[in-house]
Short mmCIF file of C-alpha atoms in Angstrom, two decimals:
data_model
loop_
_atom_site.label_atom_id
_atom_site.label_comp_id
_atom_site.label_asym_id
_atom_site.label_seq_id
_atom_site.Cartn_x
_atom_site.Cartn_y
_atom_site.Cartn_z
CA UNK A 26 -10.73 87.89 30.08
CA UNK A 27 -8.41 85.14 31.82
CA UNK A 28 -5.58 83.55 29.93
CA UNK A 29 -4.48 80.13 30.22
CA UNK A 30 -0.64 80.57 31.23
CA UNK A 31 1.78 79.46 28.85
CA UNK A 32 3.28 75.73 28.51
CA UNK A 33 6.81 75.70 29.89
CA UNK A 34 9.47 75.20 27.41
CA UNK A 35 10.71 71.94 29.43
CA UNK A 36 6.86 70.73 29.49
CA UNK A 37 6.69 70.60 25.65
CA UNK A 38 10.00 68.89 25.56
CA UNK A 39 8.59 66.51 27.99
CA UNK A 40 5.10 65.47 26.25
CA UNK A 41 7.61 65.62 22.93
CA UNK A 42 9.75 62.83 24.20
CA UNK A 43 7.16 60.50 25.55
CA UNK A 44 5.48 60.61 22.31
CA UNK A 45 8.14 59.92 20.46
CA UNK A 46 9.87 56.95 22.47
CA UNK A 47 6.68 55.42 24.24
CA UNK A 48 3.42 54.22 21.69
CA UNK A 49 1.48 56.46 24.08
CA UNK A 50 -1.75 58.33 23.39
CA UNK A 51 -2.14 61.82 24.98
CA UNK A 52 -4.75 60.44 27.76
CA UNK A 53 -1.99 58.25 28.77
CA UNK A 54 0.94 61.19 28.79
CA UNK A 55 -1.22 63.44 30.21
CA UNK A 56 -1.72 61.24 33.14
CA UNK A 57 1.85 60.41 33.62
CA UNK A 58 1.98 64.46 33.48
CA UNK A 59 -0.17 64.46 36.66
CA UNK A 60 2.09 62.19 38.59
CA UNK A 61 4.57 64.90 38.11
CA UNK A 62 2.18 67.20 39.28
CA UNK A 63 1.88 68.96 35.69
CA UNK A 64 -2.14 69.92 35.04
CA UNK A 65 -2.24 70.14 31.43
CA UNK A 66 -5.14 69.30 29.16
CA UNK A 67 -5.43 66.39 27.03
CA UNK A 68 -6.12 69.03 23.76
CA UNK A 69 -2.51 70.75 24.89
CA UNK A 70 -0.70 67.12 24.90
CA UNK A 71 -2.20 66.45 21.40
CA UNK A 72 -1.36 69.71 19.89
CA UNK A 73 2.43 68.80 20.71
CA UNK A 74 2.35 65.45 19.99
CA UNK A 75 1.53 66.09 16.45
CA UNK A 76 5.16 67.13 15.43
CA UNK A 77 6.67 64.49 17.86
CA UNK A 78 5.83 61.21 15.81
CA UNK A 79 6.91 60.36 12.47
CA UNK A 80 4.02 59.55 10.12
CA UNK A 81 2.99 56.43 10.22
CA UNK A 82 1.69 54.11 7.23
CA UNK A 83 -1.41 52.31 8.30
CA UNK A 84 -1.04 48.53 8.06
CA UNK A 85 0.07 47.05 4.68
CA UNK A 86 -0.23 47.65 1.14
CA UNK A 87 -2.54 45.96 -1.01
CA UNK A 88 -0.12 44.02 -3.18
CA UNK A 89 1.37 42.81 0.39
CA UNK A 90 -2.31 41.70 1.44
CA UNK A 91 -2.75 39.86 -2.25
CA UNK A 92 0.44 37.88 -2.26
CA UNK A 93 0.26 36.79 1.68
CA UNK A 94 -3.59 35.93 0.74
CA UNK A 95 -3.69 35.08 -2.77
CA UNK A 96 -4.56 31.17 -2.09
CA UNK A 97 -7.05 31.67 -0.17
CA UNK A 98 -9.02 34.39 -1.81
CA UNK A 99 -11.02 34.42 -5.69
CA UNK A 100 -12.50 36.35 -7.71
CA UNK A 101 -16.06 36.26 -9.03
CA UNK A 102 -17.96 37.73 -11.83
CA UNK A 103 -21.31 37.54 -13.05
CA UNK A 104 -21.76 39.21 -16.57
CA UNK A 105 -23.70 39.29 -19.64
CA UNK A 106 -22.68 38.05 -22.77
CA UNK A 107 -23.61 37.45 -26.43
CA UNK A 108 -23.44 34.37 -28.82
CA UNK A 109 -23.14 34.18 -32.68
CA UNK A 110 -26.06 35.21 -33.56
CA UNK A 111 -27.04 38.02 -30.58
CA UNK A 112 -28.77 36.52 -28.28
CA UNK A 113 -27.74 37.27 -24.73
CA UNK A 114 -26.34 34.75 -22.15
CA UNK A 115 -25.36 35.28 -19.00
CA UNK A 116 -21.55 33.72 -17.45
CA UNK A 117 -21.03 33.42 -13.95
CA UNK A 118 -16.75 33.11 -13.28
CA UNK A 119 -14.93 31.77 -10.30
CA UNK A 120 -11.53 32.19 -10.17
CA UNK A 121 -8.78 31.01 -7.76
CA UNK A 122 -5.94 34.35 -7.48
CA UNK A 123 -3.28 32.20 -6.30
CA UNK A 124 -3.41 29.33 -9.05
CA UNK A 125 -5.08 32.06 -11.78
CA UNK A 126 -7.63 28.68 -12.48
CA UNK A 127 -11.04 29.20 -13.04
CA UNK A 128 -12.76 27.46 -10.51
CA UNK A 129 -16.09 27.05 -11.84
CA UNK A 130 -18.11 28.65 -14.87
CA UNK A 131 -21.77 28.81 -15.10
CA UNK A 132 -23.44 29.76 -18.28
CA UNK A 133 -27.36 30.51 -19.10
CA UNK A 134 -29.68 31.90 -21.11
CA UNK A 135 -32.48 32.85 -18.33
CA UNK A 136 -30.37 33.74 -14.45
CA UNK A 137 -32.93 32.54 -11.89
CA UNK A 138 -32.13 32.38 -7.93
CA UNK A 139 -32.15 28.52 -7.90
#
């Protein structure tokens, strides 16, 4: 059975440093690898990437998303309720995040389509 010879120490260094300065991916390093004439595979260039980059958080949190979007986004509910005396109705709620106004309100005893 063949092995596959052994990255060099200054190889792993290499891939470790592009990775970390450069928003490469390992298709990209590994091709910069050939111009050096270093044949590596792109699996290899992964596997040393993975310790090279910090992790990263992926886009912004939610609380960041509702206050940069609040005006522009509501809120809806459709639910059943009861009056005095038990019989059900059914409330449909809009309401507006960033000026916490309900925007309409729709109330009936029998929901149709129309």
């Amino acid at each position: 059975m063949a092995r596959t010879p052994k990255v060099p120490a200054e190889t792993i260094a290499l891939i470790r440093e592009m990775a970390a300065d450069a928003l490469w991916g390992a298709e990209r390093i590994r091709g910069e690898l050939l111009k050096l004439d270093i044949r590596i595979a792109k699996w290899t260039v992964q596997k040393y990437m993975r310790d090279a980059r910090p992790p990263r958080r992926a886009g912004q949190s939610l609380a960041t998303f509702l206050r940069n979007h609040a005006d522009d986004i509501s809120a809806r509910d459709f639910l059943p309720v009861a009056d005095l005396l038990f019989r059900p109705l059914y409330a449909f709620f809009v309401i507006a995040l960033g000026s916490r106004r309900v925007g309409h309100v729709g109330v009936t005893r029998h929901p149709t389509d129309a």
